[in-house]
Amino acid sequence: MDTGRAAHSAGEAIPGPVPDGDRPLPAERADPVPFTPDTLLWDMVGDIRVLLYLPAALVLQVAHPAVGAGVDEHSVFRTDPWGRARRSLDSLQLWVYGGDRAVEEGRRLRRLHRDIKGTDTRGRPYHALTPAPYAWVHATGFPVFLRAAEYLFRPFDEEGERRLHAESRRLGRILGIRERDMPGSVEEFWTYFDTVVRDELERTVVVEELLDPRRSVPPPDGAGVVLRLLWPVLRPALLRLQVFVTKGLLPPVARERLDVPWTPRDERRLRLLGRVVRTVVPRLPGRLRYLPVAHAARRAARA
C-alpha cells in the first residue's frame, strides 16, 4: 500500500472539495453520530503515539497558504506553544471520545474561527471557514493516520484503509464539513490529495519553523525545578527527535513538494524506532498508554 500517492483511475476526473469563495461553512442540518469503541479512531487518537504523529498533520495543514497565513497571523503557537498544543490535543480528544460533546466541540471550533481572515502568501484573501482550506485541515488526518499505522501501529490492509477513510469522513461531519467538500472514496481522496499538494502546498514560514530543530521552545508549563534546569540539555534532543519523526511521517509526495530531505538511512532509522514503539507502547498500563480523556472514556465504555 502506497500511503504517499494516489491510485489514479486513467482518464477519470474526480472532484475534491468545492471552493466557495469566502462564504463560511454552514452548520450541519443533522448532528453526526459520535464515535464508539468499535471504531478504528477510538483506538488510535487517544493512544500516546498521537504525540508522535500529530505534528506531521500540522505541517501538512500549515503548508496550505491560507492555513499557514492564518496560523502565522492569528495563532499563539509562538508565545504559548505548550498551551496551544494542549488545547488542540484536548479538542481532538473530544471529537472522538466526547460523545454528545463532540458535536458541540465542532460548533465551538467554528465559532472560534469565525473572525480569522486575511491575505495569504499569494495575495489571495482567506477566511478560516472557507470550505477548501477548512476541509484541507481535516483531510490531512487520513494520510497521517495511515503513515502512523504503517510505522507506529500496524499497517492497514485495503479493507482497513477504506474503513479508516469512512471514519475520517464521519469525523469531518462532526467538524461541520459538508459531504460535498470531502472525497467520497479512497481513490477520490488520493486524487484530491495529490492535486492540493501539487497546486497549493508550499514551504510557508510556519512550515519552516515547525521543521527547525533549533527553534526556541520554553520548558513545559508547570515544569518543576529539575526539568527547568535540565531543559537546555533536553530541548535540542527532543526537538531533533520530533522533527525527525515529523519528516518521516509526511507522505513522500508532500516531502518532495516541500523540499524536505529524507534518505534511505533516515528511513531505516524510522522503521527501527517504529519497531521499538510498537513493542513498548502496547505493554504500558492503560493510564500511561492513553491520554486522560481517552483513558476515562475507555474505562466508562468497559463499565
Tab-separated table of C-alpha atoms in Angstrom:
chain	number	residue	atom	x	y	z
A	1	MET	CA	0.000	0.000	0.000
A	2	ASP	CA	1.477	3.357	-1.026
A	3	THR	CA	0.336	5.834	1.604
A	4	GLY	CA	2.011	8.727	-0.169
A	5	ARG	CA	0.474	8.757	-3.639
A	6	ALA	CA	-2.900	8.214	-5.212
A	7	ALA	CA	-4.035	5.158	-7.101
A	8	HIS	CA	-5.387	7.014	-10.123
A	9	SER	CA	-8.046	5.799	-12.491
A	10	ALA	CA	-6.993	6.566	-16.053
A	11	GLY	CA	-8.881	9.447	-17.598
A	12	GLU	CA	-11.266	9.834	-14.680
A	13	ALA	CA	-11.793	13.306	-13.248
A	14	ILE	CA	-12.635	13.028	-9.566
A	15	PRO	CA	-13.808	16.112	-7.698
A	16	GLY	CA	-12.357	17.229	-4.397
A	17	PRO	CA	-13.732	19.876	-2.049
A	18	VAL	CA	-15.586	22.626	-3.879
A	19	PRO	CA	-14.233	26.153	-3.246
A	20	ASP	CA	-16.894	28.642	-2.241
A	21	GLY	CA	-15.024	31.918	-2.048
A	22	ASP	CA	-15.182	33.429	1.420
A	23	ARG	CA	-18.591	32.103	2.365
A	24	PRO	CA	-18.223	30.445	5.790
A	25	LEU	CA	-19.317	26.887	6.318
A	26	PRO	CA	-22.946	26.437	7.383
A	27	ALA	CA	-23.771	24.183	10.305
A	28	GLU	CA	-24.798	20.605	9.570
A	29	ARG	CA	-28.546	20.093	9.380
A	30	ALA	CA	-28.411	16.905	11.449
A	31	ASP	CA	-25.992	16.082	14.233
A	32	PRO	CA	-23.439	13.440	13.236
A	33	VAL	CA	-23.121	10.176	15.150
A	34	PRO	CA	-20.456	10.200	17.919
A	35	PHE	CA	-17.621	7.682	17.845
A	36	THR	CA	-17.873	4.424	19.781
A	37	PRO	CA	-15.378	1.756	20.949
A	38	ASP	CA	-15.851	-0.336	17.795
A	39	THR	CA	-14.135	2.299	15.603
A	40	LEU	CA	-10.507	2.499	14.464
A	41	LEU	CA	-10.087	6.106	15.559
A	42	TRP	CA	-11.222	5.156	19.071
A	43	ASP	CA	-8.052	3.054	19.346
A	44	MET	CA	-5.658	5.450	17.609
A	45	VAL	CA	-6.489	9.001	18.631
A	46	GLY	CA	-6.204	8.527	22.396
A	47	ASP	CA	-3.028	6.440	22.267
A	48	ILE	CA	0.090	8.355	23.362
A	49	ARG	CA	1.569	7.670	19.922
A	50	VAL	CA	-0.633	10.540	18.748
A	51	LEU	CA	2.070	12.806	20.208
A	52	LEU	CA	4.473	11.397	17.621
A	53	TYR	CA	2.295	11.592	14.521
A	54	LEU	CA	0.122	14.667	15.080
A	55	PRO	CA	2.916	17.160	14.158
A	56	ALA	CA	3.071	15.680	10.640
A	57	ALA	CA	-0.600	16.530	10.120
A	58	LEU	CA	0.052	20.045	11.417
A	59	VAL	CA	2.880	20.545	8.904
A	60	LEU	CA	0.594	19.455	6.056
A	61	GLN	CA	-2.067	21.864	7.284
A	62	VAL	CA	0.129	24.962	7.536
A	63	ALA	CA	1.750	24.190	4.169
A	64	HIS	CA	-1.525	25.388	2.643
A	65	PRO	CA	-1.033	29.142	2.070
A	66	ALA	CA	-4.362	30.131	3.633
A	67	VAL	CA	-3.942	27.914	6.688
A	68	GLY	CA	-0.298	28.892	7.094
A	69	ALA	CA	-1.166	32.590	6.929
A	70	GLY	CA	-3.969	32.151	9.452
A	71	VAL	CA	-1.693	30.360	11.907
A	72	ASP	CA	1.149	32.814	11.301
A	73	GLU	CA	-1.036	35.858	11.921
A	74	HIS	CA	-3.574	34.674	14.490
A	75	SER	CA	-2.191	31.705	16.452
A	76	VAL	CA	-0.318	31.919	19.764
A	77	PHE	CA	1.843	28.889	18.932
A	78	ARG	CA	4.994	31.030	19.267
A	79	THR	CA	4.136	32.773	22.529
A	80	ASP	CA	2.261	29.896	24.195
A	81	PRO	CA	3.396	26.683	22.446
A	82	TRP	CA	2.525	24.279	25.254
A	83	GLY	CA	-0.857	25.818	25.949
A	84	ARG	CA	-1.690	25.865	22.251
A	85	ALA	CA	-0.666	22.220	21.861
A	86	ARG	CA	-2.638	21.176	24.932
A	87	ARG	CA	-5.799	22.905	23.754
A	88	SER	CA	-5.510	21.350	20.287
A	89	LEU	CA	-4.972	17.898	21.766
A	90	ASP	CA	-7.900	18.304	24.179
A	91	SER	CA	-10.129	19.326	21.295
A	92	LEU	CA	-9.035	16.339	19.203
A	93	GLN	CA	-9.803	14.000	22.085
A	94	LEU	CA	-13.314	15.401	22.383
A	95	TRP	CA	-14.002	14.779	18.685
A	96	VAL	CA	-13.574	11.044	19.224
A	97	TYR	CA	-14.254	10.425	22.909
A	98	GLY	CA	-16.623	13.259	23.773
A	99	GLY	CA	-19.893	11.544	22.846
A	100	ASP	CA	-22.549	14.246	22.507
A	101	ARG	CA	-19.935	16.838	23.461
A	102	ALA	CA	-18.088	16.095	20.216
A	103	VAL	CA	-20.717	17.881	18.148
A	104	GLU	CA	-20.655	20.908	20.437
A	105	GLU	CA	-16.871	20.984	20.215
A	106	GLY	CA	-17.163	21.110	16.438
A	107	ARG	CA	-19.528	24.059	16.753
A	108	ARG	CA	-17.184	25.769	19.219
A	109	LEU	CA	-14.291	25.474	16.781
A	110	ARG	CA	-16.328	27.058	14.002
A	111	ARG	CA	-17.258	29.943	16.308
A	112	LEU	CA	-13.600	30.300	17.303
A	113	HIS	CA	-12.501	30.589	13.665
A	114	ARG	CA	-15.314	32.874	12.545
A	115	ASP	CA	-13.240	36.076	12.637
A	116	ILE	CA	-9.945	34.668	11.353
A	117	LYS	CA	-9.264	36.134	7.931
A	118	GLY	CA	-6.600	37.993	5.998
A	119	THR	CA	-4.406	37.636	2.917
A	120	ASP	CA	-2.286	34.580	2.174
A	121	THR	CA	1.251	34.445	0.771
A	122	ARG	CA	-0.080	34.546	-2.795
A	123	GLY	CA	-2.052	37.722	-2.178
A	124	ARG	CA	-5.401	35.942	-2.022
A	125	PRO	CA	-7.973	36.778	0.647
A	126	TYR	CA	-8.726	33.909	3.001
A	127	HIS	CA	-11.231	33.113	5.710
A	128	ALA	CA	-10.633	30.280	8.178
A	129	LEU	CA	-14.055	28.802	7.422
A	130	THR	CA	-13.829	28.930	3.647
A	131	PRO	CA	-14.682	25.341	2.646
A	132	ALA	CA	-11.498	24.487	0.701
A	133	PRO	CA	-8.855	25.284	3.367
A	134	TYR	CA	-11.141	24.234	6.220
A	135	ALA	CA	-11.675	20.859	4.544
A	136	TRP	CA	-7.930	20.547	3.903
A	137	VAL	CA	-7.164	20.861	7.624
A	138	HIS	CA	-9.428	17.890	8.248
A	139	ALA	CA	-8.189	15.981	5.191
A	140	THR	CA	-4.592	15.891	6.456
A	141	GLY	CA	-5.630	13.428	9.154
A	142	PHE	CA	-6.306	10.472	6.846
A	143	PRO	CA	-2.852	10.182	5.200
A	144	VAL	CA	-1.101	10.788	8.518
A	145	PHE	CA	-3.235	8.127	10.238
A	146	LEU	CA	-2.131	5.725	7.503
A	147	ARG	CA	1.525	6.673	7.879
A	148	ALA	CA	1.292	6.333	11.666
A	149	ALA	CA	-0.300	2.906	11.308
A	150	GLU	CA	2.461	1.790	8.936
A	151	TYR	CA	5.310	2.798	11.229
A	152	LEU	CA	3.960	3.058	14.792
A	153	PHE	CA	0.918	0.738	14.976
A	154	ARG	CA	0.111	-1.923	12.383
A	155	PRO	CA	-0.385	-1.255	8.662
A	156	PHE	CA	-3.945	-1.316	7.355
A	157	ASP	CA	-4.994	-3.672	4.609
A	158	GLU	CA	-7.253	-2.370	1.838
A	159	GLU	CA	-10.420	-3.006	3.822
A	160	GLY	CA	-8.978	-1.259	6.865
A	161	GLU	CA	-7.919	1.723	4.758
A	162	ARG	CA	-11.437	2.091	3.380
A	163	ARG	CA	-12.899	1.781	6.858
A	164	LEU	CA	-10.497	4.443	8.144
A	165	HIS	CA	-11.478	6.754	5.298
A	166	ALA	CA	-15.152	6.313	6.137
A	167	GLU	CA	-14.402	7.155	9.765
A	168	SER	CA	-12.425	10.211	8.664
A	169	ARG	CA	-15.479	11.420	6.762
A	170	ARG	CA	-17.529	10.816	9.890
A	171	LEU	CA	-15.051	12.960	11.806
A	172	GLY	CA	-15.413	15.645	9.165
A	173	ARG	CA	-19.143	15.782	9.751
A	174	ILE	CA	-18.502	16.332	13.459
A	175	LEU	CA	-16.363	19.328	12.452
A	176	GLY	CA	-19.162	20.684	10.285
A	177	ILE	CA	-17.615	19.871	6.907
A	178	ARG	CA	-20.139	19.265	4.177
A	179	GLU	CA	-20.371	15.937	2.370
A	180	ARG	CA	-19.507	17.513	-0.970
A	181	ASP	CA	-16.318	19.001	0.486
A	182	MET	CA	-14.923	15.568	1.390
A	183	PRO	CA	-13.766	12.987	-1.192
A	184	GLY	CA	-16.236	10.128	-1.238
A	185	SER	CA	-13.813	7.203	-1.625
A	186	VAL	CA	-10.177	6.341	-1.033
A	187	GLU	CA	-9.447	6.695	-4.760
A	188	GLU	CA	-11.071	10.122	-4.854
A	189	PHE	CA	-9.154	11.133	-1.754
A	190	TRP	CA	-5.726	10.394	-3.230
A	191	THR	CA	-6.541	12.254	-6.430
A	192	TYR	CA	-7.710	15.228	-4.371
A	193	PHE	CA	-4.675	14.979	-2.071
A	194	ASP	CA	-2.171	14.902	-4.938
A	195	THR	CA	-3.894	17.870	-6.571
A	196	VAL	CA	-3.754	20.018	-3.439
A	197	VAL	CA	-0.132	19.051	-2.787
A	198	ARG	CA	0.839	19.921	-6.368
A	199	ASP	CA	-1.181	23.094	-6.811
A	200	GLU	CA	-1.404	24.617	-3.336
A	201	LEU	CA	1.189	23.492	-0.829
A	202	GLU	CA	4.341	25.494	-0.240
A	203	ARG	CA	7.065	25.760	2.376
A	204	THR	CA	5.428	28.522	4.392
A	205	VAL	CA	7.036	30.429	7.242
A	206	VAL	CA	5.224	28.222	9.732
A	207	VAL	CA	6.410	25.041	7.991
A	208	GLU	CA	9.984	26.340	8.239
A	209	GLU	CA	9.565	26.931	11.957
A	210	LEU	CA	7.951	23.569	12.691
A	211	LEU	CA	10.729	21.713	10.850
A	212	ASP	CA	13.521	23.646	12.567
A	213	PRO	CA	15.015	21.561	15.414
A	214	ARG	CA	16.873	24.642	16.662
A	215	ARG	CA	13.772	26.705	17.333
A	216	SER	CA	13.286	28.168	20.770
A	217	VAL	CA	10.769	26.297	22.932
A	218	PRO	CA	10.371	27.086	26.641
A	219	PRO	CA	10.046	24.358	29.290
A	220	PRO	CA	6.564	22.826	29.580
A	221	ASP	CA	4.034	24.779	31.610
A	222	GLY	CA	4.269	23.836	35.268
A	223	ALA	CA	7.665	22.194	34.852
A	224	GLY	CA	9.479	21.559	38.122
A	225	VAL	CA	12.830	22.946	39.099
A	226	VAL	CA	14.757	19.875	37.913
A	227	LEU	CA	13.153	19.871	34.457
A	228	ARG	CA	13.775	23.594	34.076
A	229	LEU	CA	17.432	23.108	34.950
A	230	LEU	CA	17.784	20.214	32.506
A	231	TRP	CA	15.714	21.812	29.734
A	232	PRO	CA	18.667	23.424	27.883
A	233	VAL	CA	20.130	19.899	27.535
A	234	LEU	CA	16.869	18.037	26.849
A	235	ARG	CA	15.295	20.515	24.412
A	236	PRO	CA	17.725	20.020	21.466
A	237	ALA	CA	17.460	16.216	21.650
A	238	LEU	CA	13.665	16.226	21.971
A	239	LEU	CA	13.239	18.676	19.106
A	240	ARG	CA	15.566	16.688	16.844
A	241	LEU	CA	13.518	13.560	17.550
A	242	GLN	CA	10.224	15.354	16.984
A	243	VAL	CA	11.354	16.905	13.689
A	244	PHE	CA	12.839	13.600	12.509
A	245	VAL	CA	9.599	11.692	13.128
A	246	THR	CA	7.540	14.505	11.618
A	247	LYS	CA	9.562	14.437	8.406
A	248	GLY	CA	9.356	10.658	8.228
A	249	LEU	CA	5.584	10.536	8.649
A	250	LEU	CA	4.927	13.085	5.918
A	251	PRO	CA	3.635	11.353	2.769
A	252	PRO	CA	6.541	11.143	0.272
A	253	VAL	CA	4.743	13.284	-2.298
A	254	ALA	CA	4.403	16.053	0.309
A	255	ARG	CA	8.045	15.727	1.373
A	256	GLU	CA	9.066	16.176	-2.240
A	257	ARG	CA	6.798	19.180	-2.717
A	258	LEU	CA	8.032	20.871	0.488
A	259	ASP	CA	11.682	20.070	-0.253
A	260	VAL	CA	12.099	18.029	2.920
A	261	PRO	CA	15.212	15.834	2.700
A	262	TRP	CA	14.814	12.143	3.545
A	263	THR	CA	17.480	9.489	2.956
A	264	PRO	CA	17.436	5.668	2.931
A	265	ARG	CA	19.348	5.841	6.223
A	266	ASP	CA	16.601	8.052	7.679
A	267	GLU	CA	14.023	5.504	6.550
A	268	ARG	CA	15.888	2.648	8.237
A	269	ARG	CA	16.185	4.637	11.464
A	270	LEU	CA	12.477	5.490	11.455
A	271	ARG	CA	11.482	1.864	10.911
A	272	LEU	CA	13.764	0.804	13.765
A	273	LEU	CA	12.177	3.435	16.022
A	274	GLY	CA	8.758	2.216	14.927
A	275	ARG	CA	9.581	-1.346	15.931
A	276	VAL	CA	10.629	-0.160	19.379
A	277	VAL	CA	7.457	1.916	19.759
A	278	ARG	CA	5.224	-0.960	18.602
A	279	THR	CA	6.890	-3.245	21.143
A	280	VAL	CA	6.877	-0.930	24.146
A	281	VAL	CA	3.642	1.080	23.991
A	282	PRO	CA	1.119	-1.822	23.906
A	283	ARG	CA	2.717	-3.172	27.083
A	284	LEU	CA	2.158	0.013	29.056
A	285	PRO	CA	-0.692	0.162	31.604
A	286	GLY	CA	-3.778	1.949	30.331
A	287	ARG	CA	-3.234	5.102	32.398
A	288	LEU	CA	0.164	5.557	30.702
A	289	ARG	CA	-0.748	4.332	27.226
A	290	TYR	CA	-3.819	6.530	26.759
A	291	LEU	CA	-4.302	10.253	27.228
A	292	PRO	CA	-6.586	11.161	30.165
A	293	VAL	CA	-9.779	11.834	28.180
A	294	ALA	CA	-9.333	8.637	26.165
A	295	HIS	CA	-8.468	6.572	29.235
A	296	ALA	CA	-11.582	7.784	31.060
A	297	ALA	CA	-13.787	7.121	28.015
A	298	ARG	CA	-12.379	3.613	27.579
A	299	ARG	CA	-12.959	2.808	31.242
A	300	ALA	CA	-16.506	4.133	31.059
A	301	ALA	CA	-17.176	2.087	27.922
A	302	ARG	CA	-15.938	-1.098	29.593
A	303	ALA	CA	-18.092	-0.388	32.631
